[in-house]
mmCIF file of C-alpha atoms in Angstrom:
data_model
loop_
_atom_site.group_PDB
_atom_site.id
_atom_site.type_symbol
_atom_site.label_atom_id
_atom_site.label_comp_id
_atom_site.label_asym_id
_atom_site.label_seq_id
_atom_site.Cartn_x
_atom_site.Cartn_y
_atom_site.Cartn_z
ATOM 1 C CA MET A 707 7.741 -11.410 -22.875
ATOM 2 C CA LYS A 708 9.190 -8.539 -24.845
ATOM 3 C CA ARG A 709 12.974 -8.339 -24.673
ATOM 4 C CA LEU A 710 14.553 -4.949 -24.125
ATOM 5 C CA THR A 711 18.085 -3.739 -24.919
ATOM 6 C CA GLY A 712 20.062 -0.626 -24.274
ATOM 7 C CA THR A 713 21.805 0.961 -21.322
ATOM 8 C CA ASN A 714 20.436 0.540 -17.878
ATOM 9 C CA GLU A 715 19.327 4.175 -17.747
ATOM 10 C CA GLU A 716 17.614 3.820 -21.185
ATOM 11 C CA ILE A 717 15.835 0.618 -20.186
ATOM 12 C CA ALA A 718 14.748 2.034 -16.789
ATOM 13 C CA GLN A 719 13.346 5.221 -18.346
ATOM 14 C CA LEU A 720 11.386 3.180 -20.925
ATOM 15 C CA LEU A 721 9.920 0.891 -18.150
ATOM 16 C CA TYR A 722 9.041 3.891 -16.060
ATOM 17 C CA GLN A 723 7.226 5.618 -18.915
ATOM 18 C CA GLU A 724 5.395 2.350 -19.777
ATOM 19 C CA GLN A 725 4.323 2.011 -16.180
ATOM 20 C CA LEU A 726 2.958 5.611 -16.032
ATOM 21 C CA GLU A 727 0.877 4.834 -19.130
ATOM 22 C CA LEU A 728 -0.567 1.764 -17.401
ATOM 23 C CA SER A 729 -1.368 3.841 -14.312
ATOM 24 C CA LYS A 730 -2.699 6.886 -16.101
ATOM 25 C CA GLN A 731 -6.068 8.055 -14.806
ATOM 26 C CA ASN A 732 -8.810 8.446 -17.349
ATOM 27 C CA LEU A 733 -10.243 12.021 -17.427
ATOM 28 C CA ASP A 734 -13.867 10.817 -17.728
ATOM 29 C CA VAL A 735 -13.270 8.791 -14.562
ATOM 30 C CA GLU A 736 -11.982 11.914 -12.741
ATOM 31 C CA GLU A 737 -15.144 13.879 -13.639
ATOM 32 C CA THR A 738 -17.486 10.959 -12.750
ATOM 33 C CA VAL A 739 -15.849 10.472 -9.414
ATOM 34 C CA ARG A 740 -16.001 14.191 -8.595
ATOM 35 C CA SER A 741 -19.727 14.188 -9.205
ATOM 36 C CA ILE A 742 -20.226 11.173 -7.055
ATOM 37 C CA ILE A 743 -18.288 12.683 -4.183
ATOM 38 C CA GLU A 744 -20.300 15.924 -4.381
ATOM 39 C CA ASP A 745 -23.522 13.865 -4.385
ATOM 40 C CA VAL A 746 -22.600 11.890 -1.293
ATOM 41 C CA LYS A 747 -21.611 15.130 0.461
ATOM 42 C CA SER A 748 -25.007 16.650 -0.195
ATOM 43 C CA ARG A 749 -27.354 13.672 0.056
ATOM 44 C CA GLY A 750 -25.490 11.343 2.415
ATOM 45 C CA ASP A 751 -27.060 7.924 3.154
ATOM 46 C CA GLN A 752 -29.719 8.243 0.385
ATOM 47 C CA ALA A 753 -26.961 8.774 -2.198
ATOM 48 C CA LEU A 754 -25.216 5.648 -0.962
ATOM 49 C CA ARG A 755 -28.493 3.643 -1.262
ATOM 50 C CA ASP A 756 -29.091 4.924 -4.796
ATOM 51 C CA TYR A 757 -25.613 4.030 -5.962
ATOM 52 C CA SER A 758 -25.949 0.577 -4.423
ATOM 53 C CA THR A 759 -29.044 0.088 -6.541
ATOM 54 C CA LYS A 760 -27.431 1.514 -9.683
ATOM 55 C CA PHE A 761 -23.991 -0.021 -9.542
ATOM 56 C CA ASP A 762 -24.348 -3.099 -7.260
ATOM 57 C CA LYS A 763 -27.902 -4.003 -8.128
ATOM 58 C CA VAL A 764 -28.633 -4.485 -4.381
ATOM 59 C CA GLU A 765 -31.440 -2.797 -2.421
ATOM 60 C CA LEU A 766 -30.174 -2.086 1.061
ATOM 61 C CA ASP A 767 -32.231 -2.256 4.208
ATOM 62 C CA SER A 768 -29.274 -1.358 6.337
ATOM 63 C CA LEU A 769 -25.834 0.103 5.513
ATOM 64 C CA GLU A 770 -24.231 -1.633 8.421
ATOM 65 C CA VAL A 771 -23.248 -5.321 8.245
ATOM 66 C CA GLY A 772 -24.811 -6.680 11.470
ATOM 67 C CA GLN A 773 -23.436 -9.246 13.898
ATOM 68 C CA GLY A 774 -25.776 -11.913 12.521
ATOM 69 C CA LEU A 775 -24.026 -11.768 9.149
ATOM 70 C CA ILE A 776 -20.653 -11.950 10.815
ATOM 71 C CA ASP A 777 -21.676 -14.972 12.980
ATOM 72 C CA LYS A 778 -23.103 -16.644 9.845
ATOM 73 C CA ALA A 779 -19.703 -16.117 8.118
ATOM 74 C CA PHE A 780 -17.909 -17.996 10.829
ATOM 75 C CA GLU A 781 -20.367 -20.845 10.403
ATOM 76 C CA GLU A 782 -19.887 -21.061 6.582
ATOM 77 C CA VAL A 783 -16.161 -20.306 6.261
ATOM 78 C CA ASP A 784 -14.034 -23.295 5.313
ATOM 79 C CA ARG A 785 -12.263 -24.613 8.398
ATOM 80 C CA ASP A 786 -8.771 -24.698 6.670
ATOM 81 C CA VAL A 787 -9.291 -21.052 5.534
ATOM 82 C CA LEU A 788 -10.071 -20.004 9.183
ATOM 83 C CA ILE A 789 -6.935 -21.750 10.416
ATOM 84 C CA ALA A 790 -4.843 -20.189 7.686
ATOM 85 C CA LEU A 791 -6.119 -16.752 8.549
ATOM 86 C CA GLU A 792 -5.453 -17.211 12.194
ATOM 87 C CA ASN A 793 -1.869 -18.266 11.491
ATOM 88 C CA ALA A 794 -1.390 -15.445 9.055
ATOM 89 C CA LYS A 795 -2.635 -12.997 11.638
ATOM 90 C CA SER A 796 -0.220 -14.269 14.207
ATOM 91 C CA ASN A 797 2.751 -13.734 11.764
ATOM 92 C CA ILE A 798 1.514 -10.280 10.749
ATOM 93 C CA GLU A 799 1.158 -9.212 14.309
ATOM 94 C CA SER A 800 4.594 -10.497 15.411
ATOM 95 C CA TYR A 801 6.307 -8.664 12.538
ATOM 96 C CA HIS A 802 4.436 -5.401 12.797
ATOM 97 C CA ARG A 803 4.822 -5.203 16.623
ATOM 98 C CA GLN A 804 8.474 -4.574 16.005
ATOM 99 C CA GLN A 805 7.585 -1.372 14.088
ATOM 100 C CA LEU A 806 6.232 0.406 17.183
ATOM 101 C CA GLU A 807 7.871 3.698 17.877
ATOM 102 C CA GLU A 808 8.592 5.477 21.171
ATOM 103 C CA GLY A 809 8.704 9.113 21.825
ATOM 104 C CA PHE A 810 11.779 10.930 23.077
ATOM 105 C CA GLU A 811 12.817 13.899 25.114
ATOM 106 C CA ASP A 812 16.204 15.639 25.509
ATOM 107 C CA HIS A 813 17.622 18.715 27.365
ATOM 108 C CA PRO A 814 20.347 20.084 25.110
ATOM 109 C CA PHE A 815 20.890 23.268 27.090
ATOM 110 C CA GLU A 816 19.968 24.524 30.486
ATOM 111 C CA GLY A 817 16.315 25.643 30.434
ATOM 112 C CA VAL A 818 15.425 23.839 27.225
ATOM 113 C CA ILE A 819 13.252 20.783 26.767
ATOM 114 C CA ARG A 820 12.595 19.250 23.399
ATOM 115 C CA GLY A 821 10.701 16.051 22.592
ATOM 116 C CA GLN A 822 8.282 14.093 20.379
ATOM 117 C CA LEU A 823 5.045 12.410 21.275
ATOM 118 C CA ILE A 824 3.740 9.292 19.433
ATOM 119 C CA ARG A 825 0.013 9.290 19.149
ATOM 120 C CA PRO A 826 -2.346 6.932 17.115
ATOM 121 C CA ILE A 827 -4.689 8.208 14.515
ATOM 122 C CA GLU A 828 -8.250 8.436 15.980
ATOM 123 C CA ARG A 829 -10.347 6.711 13.319
ATOM 124 C CA VAL A 830 -9.304 4.839 10.153
ATOM 125 C CA GLY A 831 -11.452 3.574 7.226
ATOM 126 C CA VAL A 832 -10.311 0.474 5.353
ATOM 127 C CA TYR A 833 -11.713 -0.245 1.832
ATOM 128 C CA VAL A 834 -12.049 -3.919 0.943
ATOM 129 C CA PRO A 835 -12.992 -4.700 -2.675
ATOM 130 C CA GLY A 836 -15.821 -7.286 -3.326
ATOM 131 C CA GLY A 837 -16.649 -9.795 -6.022
ATOM 132 C CA THR A 838 -13.698 -11.637 -7.549
ATOM 133 C CA ALA A 839 -11.311 -9.096 -5.983
ATOM 134 C CA ALA A 840 -12.371 -9.960 -2.409
ATOM 135 C CA TYR A 841 -9.066 -10.746 -0.746
ATOM 136 C CA PRO A 842 -9.181 -11.510 3.064
ATOM 137 C CA SER A 843 -5.487 -11.272 3.212
ATOM 138 C CA SER A 844 -5.782 -7.593 2.437
ATOM 139 C CA VAL A 845 -8.081 -7.085 5.365
ATOM 140 C CA LEU A 846 -5.462 -8.449 7.706
ATOM 141 C CA MET A 847 -2.679 -6.445 6.066
ATOM 142 C CA ASN A 848 -4.527 -3.145 6.443
ATOM 143 C CA VAL A 849 -6.275 -3.549 9.888
ATOM 144 C CA ILE A 850 -3.551 -5.284 12.009
ATOM 145 C CA PRO A 851 -0.934 -2.545 11.789
ATOM 146 C CA ALA A 852 -3.640 -0.036 12.633
ATOM 147 C CA LYS A 853 -4.668 -2.058 15.698
ATOM 148 C CA ILE A 854 -1.082 -2.331 16.808
ATOM 149 C CA ALA A 855 -0.512 1.362 16.370
ATOM 150 C CA GLY A 856 -3.417 1.979 18.835
ATOM 151 C CA VAL A 857 -6.048 3.335 16.354
ATOM 152 C CA LYS A 858 -9.129 3.787 18.444
ATOM 153 C CA GLU A 859 -11.746 2.963 15.848
ATOM 154 C CA ILE A 860 -11.468 1.052 12.555
ATOM 155 C CA ILE A 861 -14.251 1.216 9.997
ATOM 156 C CA MET A 862 -14.385 -1.238 7.078
ATOM 157 C CA ILE A 863 -16.404 -0.704 3.978
ATOM 158 C CA THR A 864 -16.988 -3.330 1.288
ATOM 159 C CA PRO A 865 -19.387 -3.324 -1.733
ATOM 160 C CA PRO A 866 -22.843 -4.843 -0.985
ATOM 161 C CA GLN A 867 -23.320 -8.465 -1.918
ATOM 162 C CA GLU A 868 -26.255 -10.839 -2.107
ATOM 163 C CA HIS A 869 -23.959 -13.200 -0.278
ATOM 164 C CA PHE A 870 -20.718 -11.964 1.238
ATOM 165 C CA VAL A 871 -17.544 -14.063 0.876
ATOM 166 C CA PRO A 872 -17.418 -15.477 4.363
ATOM 167 C CA ALA A 873 -13.575 -15.092 4.676
ATOM 168 C CA ILE A 874 -13.885 -11.316 4.308
ATOM 169 C CA LEU A 875 -16.091 -10.935 7.343
ATOM 170 C CA VAL A 876 -14.140 -13.464 9.303
ATOM 171 C CA ALA A 877 -10.831 -11.789 8.581
ATOM 172 C CA ALA A 878 -12.386 -8.427 9.578
ATOM 173 C CA LYS A 879 -13.482 -9.872 12.962
ATOM 174 C CA LEU A 880 -10.208 -11.661 13.552
ATOM 175 C CA ALA A 881 -8.198 -8.486 12.759
ATOM 176 C CA GLY A 882 -10.258 -6.217 15.078
ATOM 177 C CA VAL A 883 -12.518 -4.124 12.824
ATOM 178 C CA ASP A 884 -15.041 -2.238 14.956
ATOM 179 C CA LYS A 885 -17.762 -1.682 12.326
ATOM 180 C CA ILE A 886 -18.436 -2.931 8.751
ATOM 181 C CA TYR A 887 -20.618 -1.062 6.230
ATOM 182 C CA GLN A 888 -21.660 -2.393 2.875
ATOM 183 C CA VAL A 889 -20.735 0.495 0.663
ATOM 184 C CA GLY A 890 -18.356 0.301 -2.282
ATOM 185 C CA GLY A 891 -16.859 2.421 -5.036
ATOM 186 C CA ALA A 892 -16.095 6.092 -5.127
ATOM 187 C CA GLN A 893 -19.285 6.681 -3.094
ATOM 188 C CA GLY A 894 -17.743 4.598 -0.249
ATOM 189 C CA ILE A 895 -14.564 6.633 -0.216
ATOM 190 C CA ALA A 896 -16.667 9.834 -0.208
ATOM 191 C CA ALA A 897 -18.610 8.551 2.780
ATOM 192 C CA LEU A 898 -15.488 7.819 4.772
ATOM 193 C CA ALA A 899 -13.934 11.175 3.894
ATOM 194 C CA TYR A 900 -16.989 13.454 4.739
ATOM 195 C CA GLY A 901 -19.274 11.235 6.802
ATOM 196 C CA THR A 902 -22.942 10.606 6.338
ATOM 197 C CA GLU A 903 -25.879 10.092 8.813
ATOM 198 C CA THR A 904 -24.740 6.538 9.332
ATOM 199 C CA LEU A 905 -21.031 6.334 8.406
ATOM 200 C CA PRO A 906 -18.552 8.337 10.628
ATOM 201 C CA LYS A 907 -15.948 10.552 9.090
ATOM 202 C CA VAL A 908 -12.557 9.037 9.309
ATOM 203 C CA ASP A 909 -8.986 10.521 9.554
ATOM 204 C CA LYS A 910 -7.349 8.251 7.140
ATOM 205 C CA ILE A 911 -8.289 5.749 4.316
ATOM 206 C CA THR A 912 -6.414 2.692 3.356
ATOM 207 C CA GLY A 913 -7.018 -0.271 1.112
ATOM 208 C CA PRO A 914 -6.967 -1.249 -2.582
ATOM 209 C CA GLY A 915 -9.710 -0.735 -5.103
ATOM 210 C CA ASN A 916 -10.445 -0.242 -8.852
ATOM 211 C CA ILE A 917 -9.825 2.969 -10.833
ATOM 212 C CA PHE A 918 -12.900 4.643 -9.397
ATOM 213 C CA VAL A 919 -11.717 3.851 -5.795
ATOM 214 C CA ALA A 920 -8.180 5.010 -6.478
ATOM 215 C CA THR A 921 -9.374 8.225 -8.133
ATOM 216 C CA ALA A 922 -11.696 8.993 -5.266
ATOM 217 C CA LYS A 923 -8.836 8.543 -2.778
ATOM 218 C CA LYS A 924 -6.743 10.944 -4.790
ATOM 219 C CA GLN A 925 -9.570 13.520 -4.833
ATOM 220 C CA VAL A 926 -10.270 13.399 -1.128
ATOM 221 C CA PHE A 927 -6.608 13.467 -0.052
ATOM 222 C CA GLY A 928 -6.134 16.519 2.116
ATOM 223 C CA ILE A 929 -9.505 16.143 3.605
ATOM 224 C CA VAL A 930 -8.286 12.798 4.960
ATOM 225 C CA GLY A 931 -4.967 10.957 4.806
ATOM 226 C CA ILE A 932 -4.565 8.008 2.470
ATOM 227 C CA ASP A 933 -2.125 5.141 2.267
ATOM 228 C CA MET A 934 -1.040 5.601 -1.400
ATOM 229 C CA ILE A 935 -2.270 5.711 -5.020
ATOM 230 C CA ALA A 936 -1.320 2.232 -6.112
ATOM 231 C CA GLY A 937 -0.818 1.311 -9.754
ATOM 232 C CA PRO A 938 -1.071 -2.139 -11.281
ATOM 233 C CA SER A 939 0.729 -4.974 -9.468
ATOM 234 C CA GLU A 940 4.386 -5.545 -10.508
ATOM 235 C CA ILE A 941 7.200 -8.021 -9.878
ATOM 236 C CA GLY A 942 10.863 -7.804 -10.692
ATOM 237 C CA VAL A 943 13.123 -10.964 -10.616
ATOM 238 C CA ILE A 944 16.852 -10.862 -10.553
ATOM 239 C CA ALA A 945 18.112 -14.266 -11.563
ATOM 240 C CA ASP A 946 21.432 -15.897 -12.664
ATOM 241 C CA LYS A 947 22.280 -19.289 -14.097
ATOM 242 C CA SER A 948 21.715 -20.915 -10.661
ATOM 243 C CA ALA A 949 17.957 -20.152 -10.895
ATOM 244 C CA ASN A 950 15.299 -22.687 -11.586
ATOM 245 C CA ALA A 951 13.365 -21.602 -14.744
ATOM 246 C CA LYS A 952 10.263 -23.339 -13.615
ATOM 247 C CA TYR A 953 10.319 -21.421 -10.307
ATOM 248 C CA VAL A 954 10.980 -18.070 -11.941
ATOM 249 C CA ALA A 955 8.267 -18.498 -14.542
ATOM 250 C CA ALA A 956 5.778 -19.401 -11.825
ATOM 251 C CA ASP A 957 6.675 -16.417 -9.715
ATOM 252 C CA LEU A 958 6.430 -13.996 -12.679
ATOM 253 C CA LEU A 959 2.893 -15.441 -13.427
ATOM 254 C CA SER A 960 1.858 -15.079 -9.830
ATOM 255 C CA GLN A 961 1.614 -11.332 -10.416
ATOM 256 C CA ALA A 962 0.546 -11.467 -14.048
ATOM 257 C CA GLU A 963 -2.664 -13.215 -13.013
ATOM 258 C CA HIS A 964 -3.773 -10.223 -10.914
ATOM 259 C CA ASP A 965 -4.683 -7.926 -13.817
ATOM 260 C CA VAL A 966 -4.129 -7.528 -17.544
ATOM 261 C CA LEU A 967 -2.221 -4.353 -16.659
ATOM 262 C CA ALA A 968 0.070 -6.226 -14.180
ATOM 263 C CA ARG A 969 3.771 -6.226 -14.991
ATOM 264 C CA ALA A 970 6.400 -8.983 -14.655
ATOM 265 C CA ILE A 971 10.061 -8.155 -15.261
ATOM 266 C CA LEU A 972 12.972 -10.592 -15.458
ATOM 267 C CA VAL A 973 16.581 -9.369 -15.311
ATOM 268 C CA THR A 974 19.279 -11.959 -15.821
ATOM 269 C CA ASP A 975 22.875 -12.319 -17.008
ATOM 270 C CA SER A 976 22.166 -15.821 -18.441
ATOM 271 C CA GLU A 977 20.670 -16.045 -21.889
ATOM 272 C CA GLU A 978 20.183 -19.720 -21.364
ATOM 273 C CA LEU A 979 17.943 -19.055 -18.330
ATOM 274 C CA ALA A 980 16.018 -16.390 -20.226
ATOM 275 C CA ASP A 981 15.173 -18.820 -22.995
ATOM 276 C CA ALA A 982 14.126 -21.459 -20.531
ATOM 277 C CA VAL A 983 11.894 -19.121 -18.597
ATOM 278 C CA GLU A 984 10.065 -18.106 -21.736
ATOM 279 C CA VAL A 985 9.304 -21.744 -22.564
ATOM 280 C CA GLU A 986 8.156 -22.353 -18.991
ATOM 281 C CA ILE A 987 5.887 -19.353 -19.100
ATOM 282 C CA GLU A 988 4.054 -20.553 -22.217
ATOM 283 C CA LYS A 989 3.782 -24.008 -20.679
ATOM 284 C CA GLN A 990 2.409 -22.800 -17.372
ATOM 285 C CA LEU A 991 0.061 -20.213 -18.880
ATOM 286 C CA LYS A 992 -1.856 -23.073 -20.633
ATOM 287 C CA GLU A 993 -2.475 -24.679 -17.156
ATOM 288 C CA LEU A 994 -3.678 -21.461 -15.462
ATOM 289 C CA PRO A 995 -7.432 -20.982 -14.786
ATOM 290 C CA ARG A 996 -6.783 -17.218 -15.137
ATOM 291 C CA GLU A 997 -4.891 -17.536 -18.396
ATOM 292 C CA ALA A 998 -7.248 -14.990 -20.009
ATOM 293 C CA ILE A 999 -5.853 -12.407 -17.542
ATOM 294 C CA ALA A 1000 -2.254 -13.523 -17.191
ATOM 295 C CA ARG A 1001 -1.536 -13.976 -20.876
ATOM 296 C CA PRO A 1002 -2.225 -10.454 -22.064
ATOM 297 C CA SER A 1003 -0.376 -9.226 -18.965
ATOM 298 C CA VAL A 1004 2.785 -11.136 -19.880
ATOM 299 C CA GLU A 1005 2.591 -10.581 -23.562
ATOM 300 C CA ASN A 1006 1.789 -6.801 -23.389
ATOM 301 C CA ASN A 1007 3.605 -5.710 -20.244
ATOM 302 C CA GLY A 1008 6.089 -8.541 -19.440
ATOM 303 C CA ARG A 1009 9.792 -7.555 -20.042
ATOM 304 C CA LEU A 1010 12.962 -9.557 -20.266
ATOM 305 C CA ILE A 1011 16.350 -7.932 -19.968
ATOM 306 C CA ILE A 1012 19.767 -9.607 -20.338
ATOM 307 C CA THR A 1013 22.621 -7.857 -18.791
ATOM 308 C CA LYS A 1014 26.355 -8.406 -18.999
ATOM 309 C CA ASP A 1015 26.920 -9.273 -15.300
ATOM 310 C CA ALA A 1016 25.566 -9.368 -11.788
ATOM 311 C CA ASP A 1017 26.463 -5.643 -11.023
ATOM 312 C CA SER A 1018 24.362 -4.557 -14.034
ATOM 313 C CA MET A 1019 21.456 -6.600 -12.868
ATOM 314 C CA PHE A 1020 21.399 -4.928 -9.518
ATOM 315 C CA ASP A 1021 22.072 -1.476 -10.913
ATOM 316 C CA LEU A 1022 19.239 -1.787 -13.327
ATOM 317 C CA MET A 1023 16.703 -3.101 -10.744
ATOM 318 C CA ASN A 1024 17.508 -0.289 -8.344
ATOM 319 C CA LEU A 1025 16.557 2.153 -11.223
ATOM 320 C CA VAL A 1026 13.389 0.123 -11.836
ATOM 321 C CA ALA A 1027 12.437 0.208 -8.151
ATOM 322 C CA PRO A 1028 9.844 -2.555 -8.323
ATOM 323 C CA GLU A 1029 6.928 -3.246 -5.923
ATOM 324 C CA HIS A 1030 8.037 -6.901 -5.322
ATOM 325 C CA LEU A 1031 11.605 -7.977 -5.956
ATOM 326 C CA GLU A 1032 12.896 -11.550 -5.965
ATOM 327 C CA ILE A 1033 16.581 -12.407 -5.899
ATOM 328 C CA ALA A 1034 16.748 -15.916 -7.432
ATOM 329 C CA MET A 1035 20.483 -16.561 -6.847
ATOM 330 C CA ASP A 1036 22.614 -18.833 -4.694
ATOM 331 C CA ASN A 1037 23.503 -17.013 -1.420
ATOM 332 C CA ALA A 1038 20.864 -14.435 -2.150
ATOM 333 C CA TYR A 1039 20.974 -12.959 1.293
ATOM 334 C CA ASP A 1040 24.588 -11.826 0.678
ATOM 335 C CA TYR A 1041 23.201 -9.515 -2.034
ATOM 336 C CA LEU A 1042 20.692 -7.806 0.261
ATOM 337 C CA GLY A 1043 23.023 -4.830 0.771
ATOM 338 C CA ARG A 1044 22.944 -4.183 -2.991
ATOM 339 C CA ILE A 1045 19.232 -3.220 -3.000
ATOM 340 C CA GLU A 1046 18.331 0.482 -2.680
ATOM 341 C CA ASN A 1047 14.827 0.565 -4.071
ATOM 342 C CA ALA A 1048 12.063 -2.077 -3.648
ATOM 343 C CA GLY A 1049 8.801 -2.323 -1.891
ATOM 344 C CA SER A 1050 9.487 -5.896 -0.562
ATOM 345 C CA ILE A 1051 12.379 -8.225 -1.163
ATOM 346 C CA PHE A 1052 12.238 -12.031 -1.420
ATOM 347 C CA LEU A 1053 15.564 -13.822 -1.068
ATOM 348 C CA GLY A 1054 16.583 -17.154 -2.530
ATOM 349 C CA HIS A 1055 15.275 -19.772 -4.863
ATOM 350 C CA HIS A 1056 12.487 -20.889 -2.575
ATOM 351 C CA THR A 1057 11.058 -17.576 -1.209
ATOM 352 C CA SER A 1058 8.251 -17.027 -3.719
ATOM 353 C CA GLU A 1059 6.403 -13.755 -3.587
ATOM 354 C CA PRO A 1060 3.035 -15.256 -2.504
ATOM 355 C CA ILE A 1061 4.799 -16.113 0.829
ATOM 356 C CA GLY A 1062 4.752 -12.391 1.547
ATOM 357 C CA ASP A 1063 1.272 -11.913 0.101
ATOM 358 C CA TYR A 1064 -0.241 -14.287 2.642
ATOM 359 C CA TYR A 1065 1.918 -15.518 5.367
ATOM 360 C CA ALA A 1066 5.396 -14.281 6.258
ATOM 361 C CA GLY A 1067 4.032 -11.310 8.198
ATOM 362 C CA THR A 1068 5.624 -8.599 6.021
ATOM 363 C CA ASN A 1069 3.000 -6.347 4.499
ATOM 364 C CA HIS A 1070 1.689 -6.794 1.032
ATOM 365 C CA VAL A 1071 0.438 -3.121 0.622
ATOM 366 C CA LEU A 1072 3.449 -1.937 -1.324
ATOM 367 C CA PRO A 1073 4.514 1.136 -3.364
ATOM 368 C CA THR A 1074 4.188 0.654 -7.185
ATOM 369 C CA THR A 1075 5.341 2.543 -10.314
ATOM 370 C CA ALA A 1076 8.814 3.157 -9.017
ATOM 371 C CA THR A 1077 7.568 4.995 -5.902
ATOM 372 C CA SER A 1078 9.660 2.680 -3.730
ATOM 373 C CA ARG A 1079 12.350 5.286 -4.380
ATOM 374 C CA PHE A 1080 10.725 7.391 -1.752
ATOM 375 C CA SER A 1081 7.919 5.409 -0.036
ATOM 376 C CA SER A 1082 7.571 2.143 1.894
ATOM 377 C CA ALA A 1083 5.249 -0.828 2.646
ATOM 378 C CA LEU A 1084 2.156 -0.094 4.759
ATOM 379 C CA GLY A 1085 2.994 -0.366 8.390
ATOM 380 C CA VAL A 1086 2.410 0.746 11.970
ATOM 381 C CA HIS A 1087 4.087 4.107 11.111
ATOM 382 C CA ASP A 1088 1.160 4.840 8.713
ATOM 383 C CA PHE A 1089 -1.329 4.953 11.593
ATOM 384 C CA ILE A 1090 0.521 7.261 14.051
ATOM 385 C CA LYS A 1091 1.303 10.895 14.292
ATOM 386 C CA ARG A 1092 4.597 12.282 15.596
ATOM 387 C CA ILE A 1093 3.908 15.477 17.657
ATOM 388 C CA GLN A 1094 6.824 17.707 18.516
ATOM 389 C CA TYR A 1095 7.029 19.703 21.769
ATOM 390 C CA THR A 1096 9.418 22.411 23.025
ATOM 391 C CA GLN A 1097 9.925 24.360 26.227
ATOM 392 C CA TYR A 1098 12.410 27.306 26.740
ATOM 393 C CA SER A 1099 12.908 29.071 30.055
ATOM 394 C CA LYS A 1100 13.182 32.855 30.056
ATOM 395 C CA ALA A 1101 16.957 32.659 30.382
ATOM 396 C CA ALA A 1102 17.219 30.227 27.464
ATOM 397 C CA VAL A 1103 15.155 32.645 25.296
ATOM 398 C CA ASN A 1104 17.317 35.504 26.174
ATOM 399 C CA LYS A 1105 20.402 33.515 25.389
ATOM 400 C CA ALA A 1106 19.092 32.555 21.918
ATOM 401 C CA GLU A 1107 17.514 35.920 21.089
ATOM 402 C CA LYS A 1108 20.227 37.244 18.801
ATOM 403 C CA ASP A 1109 20.345 34.214 16.531
ATOM 404 C CA ILE A 1110 16.578 33.954 16.240
ATOM 405 C CA THR A 1111 15.874 37.628 15.593
ATOM 406 C CA THR A 1112 18.833 37.841 13.137
ATOM 407 C CA LEU A 1113 17.272 35.078 11.061
ATOM 408 C CA ALA A 1114 13.743 36.611 11.358
ATOM 409 C CA TYR A 1115 14.957 40.042 10.114
ATOM 410 C CA ALA A 1116 16.938 38.398 7.364
ATOM 411 C CA GLU A 1117 13.732 36.887 6.142
ATOM 412 C CA GLY A 1118 11.846 40.096 6.482
ATOM 413 C CA LEU A 1119 9.520 38.796 9.204
ATOM 414 C CA GLN A 1120 9.676 41.594 11.778
ATOM 415 C CA ALA A 1121 6.762 40.297 13.913
ATOM 416 C CA HIS A 1122 8.686 37.074 14.326
ATOM 417 C CA ALA A 1123 11.585 38.984 15.735
ATOM 418 C CA LYS A 1124 9.389 41.153 17.956
ATOM 419 C CA ALA A 1125 7.725 38.101 19.528
ATOM 420 C CA ILE A 1126 11.190 37.230 20.867
ATOM 421 C CA GLU A 1127 12.289 40.680 21.695
ATOM 422 C CA VAL A 1128 9.235 41.483 23.923
ATOM 423 C CA ARG A 1129 10.540 38.773 26.285
ATOM 424 C CA ARG A 1130 13.879 40.453 26.692
ATOM 425 C CA ASP A 1131 15.078 41.237 30.234
#
C-alpha cells in the first residue's frame, strides 16, 4: 500500500482525484453504448438476439427465462446456499421494513389543506451481472426493498448463459421477481428503458454492472430513473493501536478482491499497527485464490495514512466519504456520532464488512467516489414517489392574495398574479 502524507485536506483531495480517474468513463465506450441503445430502440427483440449471439455467444430461442429453468435451479442449488439465502432474505426484510414512510396532512389555516401521498413506483427493472460477477446477494439487495415499497412489477434481466448459476434464479424467486429475461449489457439497459416487443418498459433501473452497463444507465437517465452510477468498490478503515492487524488486513482485502480498480484505505494513528497490517496483507495475499485481482488493487490503489491522533483520523475519513467504513477501535459505537459521510458503517473489531454484504440486513448497494456526501444506500425510499397535494378555499385564497401576487409581480410573471386575482371577491 502506498503511504500518503500531508494535511487532511491535501490527502482527501488527492484521494478524490485518484478515485475520479479510476471511475472515468472511456469516450469510445460512450459512443459504442449510444449506438447500441439506438439499435435496440429501432430493432427491438431482434437487436437483443443479435447482441446475444455477438457478445454472449448464445443463440436464444426465448428471451424470457421460463418456470422450468427456475424449478431446475431449485433442484440444483446447494442446500446450504438455499438456507443462507433464506436467512439473509429475512434479515434484509426486517431491516428495510423500518424504512417505510407514511404520508401526512395538516391544516395550518382555516380553509387550507396540505399533504403528501406516498406511492410506489409502478415497474422496476433490476440488472444482475452474469458469469464470475453473478452475485445472488445483489438480487436480494435490489429486489427486497422494491417489494417492501409496494412496486407492482419487478423485471430482472441477466446475461444469457448456457447454464445459469442456480443461486441467481433461486434468489430472484425468493425475493419476489415477477419476470426474468436473459438479456445483458448495454442492450439490456436499453430494453428496460424503452421496451421491446417482449420486454416491458420500466420506470426505474437498479443493479450493478460493468462499464458498458454503467454507461448505458447514465445515458438513459431521464427516460427512466436509476439508482446510481457506481464506481469501483472501496473500503476505509479507521484503526488505532487496539486493532488486530490480521483482521484489518483481511477486511481491506475483502474489497480489493472485487476488482483491480477497487480501493482499500487505512487511516491510523499507530505506526506500529500500520507496519503490522502491511506485513499481514502480503502474507494473506499469497493465500488468496483471487490474488491476481487483489494484488494490483492493493499495490496500485491501496493507501495508508498515519495521522497524529483520533480526531485527525475521523476528520480525514469524513473528507474521504468512503463507500464502506470500518471503525476498528475499542468502544467503536461511542464514535458513531463522529461520522458525517459514509455509505455504510461497521463498528468494532469483529464487524467485518462482508457481514453487511451478505447477512446483517443493511443494504450493500452503496454510494462510491465520495458521493456519500450527498447520497445514501439503496433502500425502500428509492422505490417510492412523494406526491404533494394542496387545497385552498376561496376565503383562504383571498387572504393570501396580496403576498402571492406581490411575489409574482416581483418575478415579472403577470399571468401568475392574474390567475390569483381573477378569484378575488
